[in-house]
Short mmCIF file of C-alpha atoms and ligand atoms in Angstrom, two decimals:
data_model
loop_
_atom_site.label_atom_id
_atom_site.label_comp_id
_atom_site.label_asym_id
_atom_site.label_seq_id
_atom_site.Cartn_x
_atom_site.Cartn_y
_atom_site.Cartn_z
CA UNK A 128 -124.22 -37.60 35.29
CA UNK A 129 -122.45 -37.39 38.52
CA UNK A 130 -122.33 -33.51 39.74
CA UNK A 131 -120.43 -32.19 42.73
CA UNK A 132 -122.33 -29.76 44.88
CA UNK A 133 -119.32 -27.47 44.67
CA UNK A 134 -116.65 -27.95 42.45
CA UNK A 135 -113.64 -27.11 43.85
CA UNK A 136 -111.77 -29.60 41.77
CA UNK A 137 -112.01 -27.94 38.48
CA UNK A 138 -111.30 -24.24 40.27
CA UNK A 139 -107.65 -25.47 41.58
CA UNK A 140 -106.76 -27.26 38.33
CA UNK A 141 -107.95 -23.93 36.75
CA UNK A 142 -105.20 -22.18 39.26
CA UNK A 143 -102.73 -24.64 39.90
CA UNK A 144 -99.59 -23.48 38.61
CA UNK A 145 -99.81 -20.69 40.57
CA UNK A 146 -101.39 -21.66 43.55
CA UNK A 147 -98.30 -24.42 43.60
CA UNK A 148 -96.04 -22.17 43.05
CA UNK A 149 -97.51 -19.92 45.64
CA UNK A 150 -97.70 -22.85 48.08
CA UNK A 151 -93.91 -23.34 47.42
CA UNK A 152 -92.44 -19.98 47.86
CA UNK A 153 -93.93 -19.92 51.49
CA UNK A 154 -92.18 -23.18 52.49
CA UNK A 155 -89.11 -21.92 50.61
CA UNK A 156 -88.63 -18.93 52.79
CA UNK A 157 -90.07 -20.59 55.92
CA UNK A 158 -92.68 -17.59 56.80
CA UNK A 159 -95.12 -19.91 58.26
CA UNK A 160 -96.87 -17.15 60.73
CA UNK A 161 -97.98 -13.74 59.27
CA UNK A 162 -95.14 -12.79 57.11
CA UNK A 163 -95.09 -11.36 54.23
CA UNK A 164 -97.99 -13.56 52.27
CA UNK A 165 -100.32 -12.16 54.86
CA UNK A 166 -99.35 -8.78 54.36
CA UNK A 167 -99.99 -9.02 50.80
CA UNK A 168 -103.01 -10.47 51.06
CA UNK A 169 -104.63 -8.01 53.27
CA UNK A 170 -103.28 -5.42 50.88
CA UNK A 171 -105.31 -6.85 47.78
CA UNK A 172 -108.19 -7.43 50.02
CA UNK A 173 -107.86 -3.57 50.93
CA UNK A 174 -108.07 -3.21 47.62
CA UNK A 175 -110.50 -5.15 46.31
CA UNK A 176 -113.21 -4.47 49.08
CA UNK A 177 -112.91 -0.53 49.19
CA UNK A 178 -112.66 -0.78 52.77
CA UNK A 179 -109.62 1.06 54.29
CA UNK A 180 -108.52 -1.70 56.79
CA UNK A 181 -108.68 -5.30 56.26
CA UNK A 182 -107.74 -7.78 58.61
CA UNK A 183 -106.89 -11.13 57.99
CA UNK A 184 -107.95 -14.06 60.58
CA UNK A 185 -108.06 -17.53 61.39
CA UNK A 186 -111.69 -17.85 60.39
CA UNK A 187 -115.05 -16.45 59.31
CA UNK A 188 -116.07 -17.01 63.67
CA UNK A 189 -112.86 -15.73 64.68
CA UNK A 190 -113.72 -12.48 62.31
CA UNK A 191 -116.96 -11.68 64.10
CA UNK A 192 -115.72 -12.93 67.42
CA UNK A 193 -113.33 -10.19 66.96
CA UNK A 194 -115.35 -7.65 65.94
CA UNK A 195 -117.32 -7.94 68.99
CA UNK A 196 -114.25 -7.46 71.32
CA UNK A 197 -113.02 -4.70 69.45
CA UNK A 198 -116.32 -2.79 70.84
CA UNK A 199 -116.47 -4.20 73.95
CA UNK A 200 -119.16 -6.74 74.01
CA UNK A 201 -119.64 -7.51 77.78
CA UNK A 202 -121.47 -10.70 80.02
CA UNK A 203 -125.67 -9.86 79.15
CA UNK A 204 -124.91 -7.50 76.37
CA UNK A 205 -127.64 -7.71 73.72
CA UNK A 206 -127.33 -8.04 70.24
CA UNK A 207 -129.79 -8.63 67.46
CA UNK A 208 -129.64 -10.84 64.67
CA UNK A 209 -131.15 -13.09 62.68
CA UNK A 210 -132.23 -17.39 63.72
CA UNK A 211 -132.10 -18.09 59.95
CA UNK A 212 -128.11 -18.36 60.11
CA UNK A 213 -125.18 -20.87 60.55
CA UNK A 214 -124.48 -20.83 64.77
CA UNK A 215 -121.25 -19.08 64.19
CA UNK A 216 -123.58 -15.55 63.97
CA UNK A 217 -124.97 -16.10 67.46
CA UNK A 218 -121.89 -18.89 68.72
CA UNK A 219 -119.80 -15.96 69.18
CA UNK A 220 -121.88 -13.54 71.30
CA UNK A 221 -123.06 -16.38 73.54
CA UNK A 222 -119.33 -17.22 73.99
CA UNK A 223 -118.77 -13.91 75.28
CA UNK A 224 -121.56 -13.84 78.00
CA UNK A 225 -123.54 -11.58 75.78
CA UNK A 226 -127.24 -12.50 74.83
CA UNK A 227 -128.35 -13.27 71.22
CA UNK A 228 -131.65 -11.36 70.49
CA UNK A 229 -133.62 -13.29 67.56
CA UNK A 230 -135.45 -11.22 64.91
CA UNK A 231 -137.28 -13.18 61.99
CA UNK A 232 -136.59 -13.02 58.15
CA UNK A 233 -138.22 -11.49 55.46
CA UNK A 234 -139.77 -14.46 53.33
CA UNK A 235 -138.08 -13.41 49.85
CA UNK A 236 -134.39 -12.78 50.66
CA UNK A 237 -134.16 -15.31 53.89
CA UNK A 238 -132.39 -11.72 55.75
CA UNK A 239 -133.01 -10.21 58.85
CA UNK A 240 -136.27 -8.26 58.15
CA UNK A 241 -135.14 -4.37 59.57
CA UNK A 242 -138.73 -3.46 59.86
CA UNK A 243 -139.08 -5.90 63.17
CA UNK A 244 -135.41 -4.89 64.69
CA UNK A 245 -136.92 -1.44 65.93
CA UNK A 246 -139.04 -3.19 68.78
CA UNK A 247 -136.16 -5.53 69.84
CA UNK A 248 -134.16 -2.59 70.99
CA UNK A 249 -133.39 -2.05 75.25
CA UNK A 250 -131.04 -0.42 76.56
CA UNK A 251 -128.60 -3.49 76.96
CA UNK A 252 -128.63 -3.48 73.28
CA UNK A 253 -125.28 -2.88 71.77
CA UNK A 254 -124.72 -3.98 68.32
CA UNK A 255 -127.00 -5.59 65.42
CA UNK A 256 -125.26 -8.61 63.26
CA UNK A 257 -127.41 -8.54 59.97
CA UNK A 258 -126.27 -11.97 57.91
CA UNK A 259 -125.91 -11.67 53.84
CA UNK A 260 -127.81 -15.29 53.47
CA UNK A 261 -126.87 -17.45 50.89
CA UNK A 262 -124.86 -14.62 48.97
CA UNK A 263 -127.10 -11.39 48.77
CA UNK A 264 -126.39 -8.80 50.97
CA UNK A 265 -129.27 -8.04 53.77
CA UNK A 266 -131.18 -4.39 53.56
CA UNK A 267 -128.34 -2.56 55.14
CA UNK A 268 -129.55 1.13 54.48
CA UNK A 269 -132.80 0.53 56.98
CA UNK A 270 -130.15 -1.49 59.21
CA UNK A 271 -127.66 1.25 59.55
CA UNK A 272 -130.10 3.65 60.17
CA UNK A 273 -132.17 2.03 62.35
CA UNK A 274 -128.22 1.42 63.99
CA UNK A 275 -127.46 5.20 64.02
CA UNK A 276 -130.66 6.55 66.00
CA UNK A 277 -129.88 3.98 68.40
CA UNK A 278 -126.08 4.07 68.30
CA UNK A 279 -125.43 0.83 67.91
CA UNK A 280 -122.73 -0.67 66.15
CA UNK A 281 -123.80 -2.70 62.92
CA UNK A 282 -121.35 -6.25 62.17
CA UNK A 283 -122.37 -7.54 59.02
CA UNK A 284 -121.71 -11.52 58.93
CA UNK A 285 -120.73 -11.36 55.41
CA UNK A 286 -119.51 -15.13 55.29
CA UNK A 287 -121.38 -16.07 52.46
CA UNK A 288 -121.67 -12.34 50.59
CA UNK A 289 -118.07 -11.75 50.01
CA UNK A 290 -117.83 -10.33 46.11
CA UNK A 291 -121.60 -8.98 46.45
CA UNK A 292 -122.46 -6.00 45.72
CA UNK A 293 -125.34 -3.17 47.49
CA UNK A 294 -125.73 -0.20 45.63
CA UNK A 295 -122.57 -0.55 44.71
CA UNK A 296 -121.05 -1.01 46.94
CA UNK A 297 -118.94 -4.35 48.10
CA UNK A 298 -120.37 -6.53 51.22
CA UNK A 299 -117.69 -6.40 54.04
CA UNK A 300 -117.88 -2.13 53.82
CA UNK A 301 -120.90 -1.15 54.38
CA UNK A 302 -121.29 -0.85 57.99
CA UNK A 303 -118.80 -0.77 61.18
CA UNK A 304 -117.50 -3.88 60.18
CA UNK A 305 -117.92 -6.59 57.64
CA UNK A 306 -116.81 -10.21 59.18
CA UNK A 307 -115.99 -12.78 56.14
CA UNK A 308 -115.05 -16.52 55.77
CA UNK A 309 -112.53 -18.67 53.45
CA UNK A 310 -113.36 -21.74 54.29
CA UNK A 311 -113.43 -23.62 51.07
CA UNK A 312 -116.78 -23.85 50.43
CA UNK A 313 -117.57 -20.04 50.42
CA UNK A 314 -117.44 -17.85 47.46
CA UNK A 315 -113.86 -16.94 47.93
CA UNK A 316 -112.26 -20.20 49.56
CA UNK A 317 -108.62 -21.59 51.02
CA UNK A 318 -107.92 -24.97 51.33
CA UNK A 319 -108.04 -25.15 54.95
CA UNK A 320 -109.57 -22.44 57.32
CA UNK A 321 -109.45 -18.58 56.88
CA UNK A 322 -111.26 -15.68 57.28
CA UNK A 323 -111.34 -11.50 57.36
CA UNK A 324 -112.24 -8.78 59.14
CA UNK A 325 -112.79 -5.17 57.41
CA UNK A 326 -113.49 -1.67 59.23
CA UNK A 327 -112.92 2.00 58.02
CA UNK A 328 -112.29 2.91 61.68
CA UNK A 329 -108.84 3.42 62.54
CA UNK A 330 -109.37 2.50 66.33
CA UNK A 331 -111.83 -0.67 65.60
CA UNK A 332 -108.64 -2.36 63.52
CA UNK A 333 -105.92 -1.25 66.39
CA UNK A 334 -108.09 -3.36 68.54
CA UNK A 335 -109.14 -6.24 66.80
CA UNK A 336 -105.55 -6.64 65.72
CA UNK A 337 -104.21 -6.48 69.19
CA UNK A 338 -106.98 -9.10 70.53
CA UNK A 339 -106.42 -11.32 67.36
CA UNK A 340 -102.42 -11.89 68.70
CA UNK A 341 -102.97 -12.91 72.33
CA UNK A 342 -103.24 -8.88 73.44
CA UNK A 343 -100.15 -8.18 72.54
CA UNK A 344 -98.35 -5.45 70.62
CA UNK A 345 -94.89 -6.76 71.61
CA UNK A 346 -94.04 -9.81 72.65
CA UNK A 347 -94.65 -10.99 75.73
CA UNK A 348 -96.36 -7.97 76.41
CA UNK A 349 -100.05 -8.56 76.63
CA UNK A 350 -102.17 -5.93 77.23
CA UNK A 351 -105.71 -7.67 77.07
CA UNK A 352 -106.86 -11.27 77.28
CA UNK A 353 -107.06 -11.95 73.26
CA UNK A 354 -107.01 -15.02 71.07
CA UNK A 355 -104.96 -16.76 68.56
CA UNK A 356 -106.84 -15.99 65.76
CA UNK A 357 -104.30 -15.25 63.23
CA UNK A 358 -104.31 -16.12 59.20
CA UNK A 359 -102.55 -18.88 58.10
CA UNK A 360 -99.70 -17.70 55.66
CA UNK A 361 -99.89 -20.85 53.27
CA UNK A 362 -103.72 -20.52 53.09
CA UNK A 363 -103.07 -16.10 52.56
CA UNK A 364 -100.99 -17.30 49.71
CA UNK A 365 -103.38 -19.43 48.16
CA UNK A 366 -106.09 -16.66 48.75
CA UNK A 367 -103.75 -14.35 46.85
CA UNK A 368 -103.40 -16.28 44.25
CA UNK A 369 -107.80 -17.28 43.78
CA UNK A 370 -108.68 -13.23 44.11
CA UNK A 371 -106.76 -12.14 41.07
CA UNK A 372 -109.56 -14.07 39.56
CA UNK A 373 -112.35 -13.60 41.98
CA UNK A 374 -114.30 -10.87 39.82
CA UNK A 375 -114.67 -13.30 36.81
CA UNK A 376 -116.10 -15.73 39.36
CA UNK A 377 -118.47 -13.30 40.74
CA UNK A 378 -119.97 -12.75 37.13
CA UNK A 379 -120.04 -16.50 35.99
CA UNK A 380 -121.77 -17.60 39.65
CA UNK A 381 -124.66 -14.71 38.53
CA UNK A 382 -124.95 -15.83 35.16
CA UNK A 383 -125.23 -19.64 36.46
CA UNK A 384 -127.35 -18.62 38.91
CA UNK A 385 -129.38 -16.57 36.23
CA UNK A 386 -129.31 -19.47 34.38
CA UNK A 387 -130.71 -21.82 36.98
CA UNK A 388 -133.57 -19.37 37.68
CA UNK A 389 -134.75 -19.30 33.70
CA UNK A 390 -134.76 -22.72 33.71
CA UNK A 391 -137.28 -23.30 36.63
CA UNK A 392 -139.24 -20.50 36.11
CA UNK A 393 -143.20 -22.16 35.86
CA UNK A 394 -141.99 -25.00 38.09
CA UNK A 395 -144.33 -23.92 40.74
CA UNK A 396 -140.89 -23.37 42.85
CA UNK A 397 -140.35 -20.38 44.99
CA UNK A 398 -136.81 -18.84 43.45
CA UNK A 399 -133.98 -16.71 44.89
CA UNK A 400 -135.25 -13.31 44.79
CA UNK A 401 -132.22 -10.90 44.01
CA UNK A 402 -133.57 -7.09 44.81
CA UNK A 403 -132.67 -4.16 43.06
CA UNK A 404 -130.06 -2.69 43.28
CA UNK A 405 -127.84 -5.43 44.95
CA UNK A 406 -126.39 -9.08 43.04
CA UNK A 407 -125.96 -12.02 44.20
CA UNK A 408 -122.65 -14.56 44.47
CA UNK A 409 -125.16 -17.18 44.98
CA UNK A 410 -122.96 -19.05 48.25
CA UNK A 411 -126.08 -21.22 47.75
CA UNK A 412 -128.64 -21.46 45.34
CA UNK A 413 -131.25 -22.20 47.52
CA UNK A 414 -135.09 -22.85 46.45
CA UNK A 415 -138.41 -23.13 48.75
CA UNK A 416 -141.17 -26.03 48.29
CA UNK A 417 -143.92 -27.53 50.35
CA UNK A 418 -142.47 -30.28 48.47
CA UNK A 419 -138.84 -30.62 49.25
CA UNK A 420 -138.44 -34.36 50.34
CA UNK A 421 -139.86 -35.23 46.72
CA UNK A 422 -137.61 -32.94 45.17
CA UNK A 423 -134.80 -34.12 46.75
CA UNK A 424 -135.29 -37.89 46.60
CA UNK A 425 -135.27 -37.49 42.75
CA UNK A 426 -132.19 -35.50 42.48
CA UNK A 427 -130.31 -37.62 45.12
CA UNK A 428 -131.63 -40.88 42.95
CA UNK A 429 -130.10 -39.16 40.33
CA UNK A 430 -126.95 -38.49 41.75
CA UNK A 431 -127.11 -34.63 42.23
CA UNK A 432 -126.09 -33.61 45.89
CA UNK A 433 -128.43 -31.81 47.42
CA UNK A 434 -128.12 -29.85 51.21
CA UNK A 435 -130.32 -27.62 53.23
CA UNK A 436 -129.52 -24.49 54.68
CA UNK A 437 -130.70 -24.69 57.47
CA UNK A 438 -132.52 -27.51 59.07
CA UNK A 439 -133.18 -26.20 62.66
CA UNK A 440 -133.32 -22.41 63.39
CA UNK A 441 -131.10 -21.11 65.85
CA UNK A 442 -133.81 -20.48 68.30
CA UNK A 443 -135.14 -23.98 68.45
CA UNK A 444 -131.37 -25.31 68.80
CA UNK A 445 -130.16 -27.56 72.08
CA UNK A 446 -127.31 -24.79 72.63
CA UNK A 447 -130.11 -22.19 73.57
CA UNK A 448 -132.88 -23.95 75.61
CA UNK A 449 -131.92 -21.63 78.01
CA UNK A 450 -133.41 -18.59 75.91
CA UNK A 451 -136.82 -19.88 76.34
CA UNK A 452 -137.44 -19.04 72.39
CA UNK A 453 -140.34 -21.73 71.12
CA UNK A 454 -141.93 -23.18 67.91
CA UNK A 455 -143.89 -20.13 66.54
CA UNK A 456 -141.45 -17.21 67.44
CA UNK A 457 -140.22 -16.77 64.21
CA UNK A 458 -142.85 -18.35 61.45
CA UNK A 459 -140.64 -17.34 58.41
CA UNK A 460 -137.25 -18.79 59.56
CA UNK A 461 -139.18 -21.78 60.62
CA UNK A 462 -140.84 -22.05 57.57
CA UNK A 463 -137.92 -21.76 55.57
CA UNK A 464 -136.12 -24.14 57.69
CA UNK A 465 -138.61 -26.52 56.65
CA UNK A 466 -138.95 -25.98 52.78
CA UNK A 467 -135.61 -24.82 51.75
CA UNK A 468 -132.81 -26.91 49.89
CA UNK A 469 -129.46 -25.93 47.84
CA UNK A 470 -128.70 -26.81 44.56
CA UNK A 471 -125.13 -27.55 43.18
CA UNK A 472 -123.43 -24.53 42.22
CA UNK A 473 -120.15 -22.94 41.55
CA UNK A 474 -118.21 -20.53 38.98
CA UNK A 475 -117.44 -24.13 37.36
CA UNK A 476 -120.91 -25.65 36.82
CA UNK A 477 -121.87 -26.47 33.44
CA UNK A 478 -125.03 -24.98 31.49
CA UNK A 479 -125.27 -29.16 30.35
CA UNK A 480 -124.84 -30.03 34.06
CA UNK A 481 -127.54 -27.14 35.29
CA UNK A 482 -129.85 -28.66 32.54
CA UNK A 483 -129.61 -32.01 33.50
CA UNK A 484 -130.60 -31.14 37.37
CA UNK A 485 -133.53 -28.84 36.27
CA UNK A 486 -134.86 -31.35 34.02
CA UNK A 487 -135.15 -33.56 37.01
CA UNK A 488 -138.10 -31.04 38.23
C1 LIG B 643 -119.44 -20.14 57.21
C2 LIG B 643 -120.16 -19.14 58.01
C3 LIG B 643 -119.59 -18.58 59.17
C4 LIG B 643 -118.33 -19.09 59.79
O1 LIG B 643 -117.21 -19.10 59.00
P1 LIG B 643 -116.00 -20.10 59.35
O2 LIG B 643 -114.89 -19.64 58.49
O3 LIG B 643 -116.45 -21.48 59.02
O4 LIG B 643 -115.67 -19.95 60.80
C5 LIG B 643 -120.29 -17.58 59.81
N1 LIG B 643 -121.48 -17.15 59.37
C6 LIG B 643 -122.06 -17.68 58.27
C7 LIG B 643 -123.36 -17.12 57.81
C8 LIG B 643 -121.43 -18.69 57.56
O5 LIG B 643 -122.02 -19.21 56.48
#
């Protein structure tokens, strides 16, 4: 049985007289940059989110690149977050001069673990970028109030959490600012690049909106050095079009991922851990073994995709030899890095298809 790790294939055919159609009135009325689609778009994501501002961009690192110029992020700024992360988390604050400060995981969820941010705090720290791995959303009450007695600013990198819920709650409004992706492999994808920003301050969104359009207000008139970091109108169409179904998504990816985790239970396997109180959009279904490579030689003979998120940590990357971090700094993440691996999943999987992999274990 040949399985696609994510499969977008049977999503668009599930959508595709509308997302056509969608597609079509955009090059009919020649709106190519913001427009109308966009506005619309941000107006359901307002909506669906809970958060009062949302603000559409050209991608999930563009969203938390402009979260941390809306505060100010400055040259040797500090800000904490997590190793156990794609680079975009820590890409972004390196990019503008500030430092990335490394914290390690907790072992069940794979998120930043808030009991070791405390002693990570200086007085060049300004914000702390907690990451919703692989579709749960981290332990944000201890975050934001670790955040408040320190006033700091809290960005969660909700690229892989966006339909999750804590306490809830939806990820991408439960902190200063939630920073989400589109790119087509995430929960909610486009068929190209996309992302979103979300605050509930008034001030936060006048200034990530003006640095998202070159600085500018009017044209031509640029009050700061921003970016061009807008959303793509065809891809805010599309994106209109996949969130009217979005929620029934959400509840088929946790009943396959329920599904996944019955089957492998007594498989001597460690299994996503979902804790109370929050679900899960399972970006990834990810599992932990001493035992990957065999694991993954027998589904790959087998033709089931496998991938691993993540290989290398973040602090034992090339890009930051220049932090001095070393092998041992954060056992967890490194641990994990070493053990994990993703199973195929989407909305679309099949219970046949999920049996088939498991009964590959
Ligand atoms: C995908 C991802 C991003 C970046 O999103 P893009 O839209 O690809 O720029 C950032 N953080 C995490 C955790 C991600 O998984």
């Amino acid at each position: 049985m040949k399985i696609p790790f994510i499969d977008l294939q049977s999503q668009y055919q599930a959508y595709k007289g509308e997302i056509d159609s969608a597609i079509q009135n955009v090059l009919d009325t020649s709106q190519y940059i913001m427009g109308p689609s966009v506005k619309q778009f941000e107006a359901s994501l307002t909506e669906y989110v809970g958060a009062k501002h949302a603000i559409g961009c050209a991608s999930g690192t563009d969203a938390l690149l402009l979260a941390l110029m809306a505060i100010g992020i400055k040259p040797n700024d500090e800000i904490i977050t997590t190793p156990f992360t794609f680079i975009a988390s820590s890409e972004v604050i390196s990019l503008l001069g500030a430092v990335p400060v490394f914290v390690d995981i907790e072992a069940d969820t794979y998120n930043i673990n808030a009991e070791l941010i405390k002693n990570k705090i200086t007085s060049k720290t300004k914000a702390i970028m907690p990451v919703s791995l692989y579709g749960q959303i981290a332990d944000m009450d201890a975050i934001n109030s670790i955040a408040e007695k320190h006033n700091l600013i809290v960005i969660e990198d909700a690229a892989q959490s966006f339909g999750a819920t804590y306490k809830g709650k939806k990820s991408c409004n439960l902190s200063h600012f939630g920073c989400t992706s589109f790119f087509p492999s995430k929960p909610l994808g486009c068929y190209g690049d996309g992302g979103a920003l979300f605050t509930n301050d008034d001030e936060f969104a006048e200034k990530a909106r003006l640095f998202l359009a070159h600085g500018s207000k009017r044209r031509y008139d640029h009050e700061v050095i921003g970016i061009n970091g807008r959303l793509d109108a065809i891809q805010a169409a599309i994106l209109d079009v996949k969130l009217k179904y979005f929620e029934d998504e959400v509840q088929s990816r946790a009943e396959k991922g329920q599904y996944y985790i019955d089957l492998l239970k007594d498989k001597g396997i460690q299994l996503p851990t979902i804790k109370e109180e929050r679900t899960s959009v399972f970006a990834q279904f990810t599992l932990q073994s001493e035992n990957r490579e065999g694991f993954i030689k027998k589904l790959n003979d087998n033709d089931v995709p496998t991938a691993i998120h993540y290989p290398t940590p973040l602090h034992l990357q090339k890009c930051y030899k220049g932090l001095n971090y070393n092998v041992g700094d954060f056992p967890i993440s490194e641990k994990a890095a070493n053990e994990v691996f993703s199973l195929p999943m989407s909305p679309f999987i099949t219970k046949e298809q999920q049996s088939y992999i498991v009964d590959l274990f």
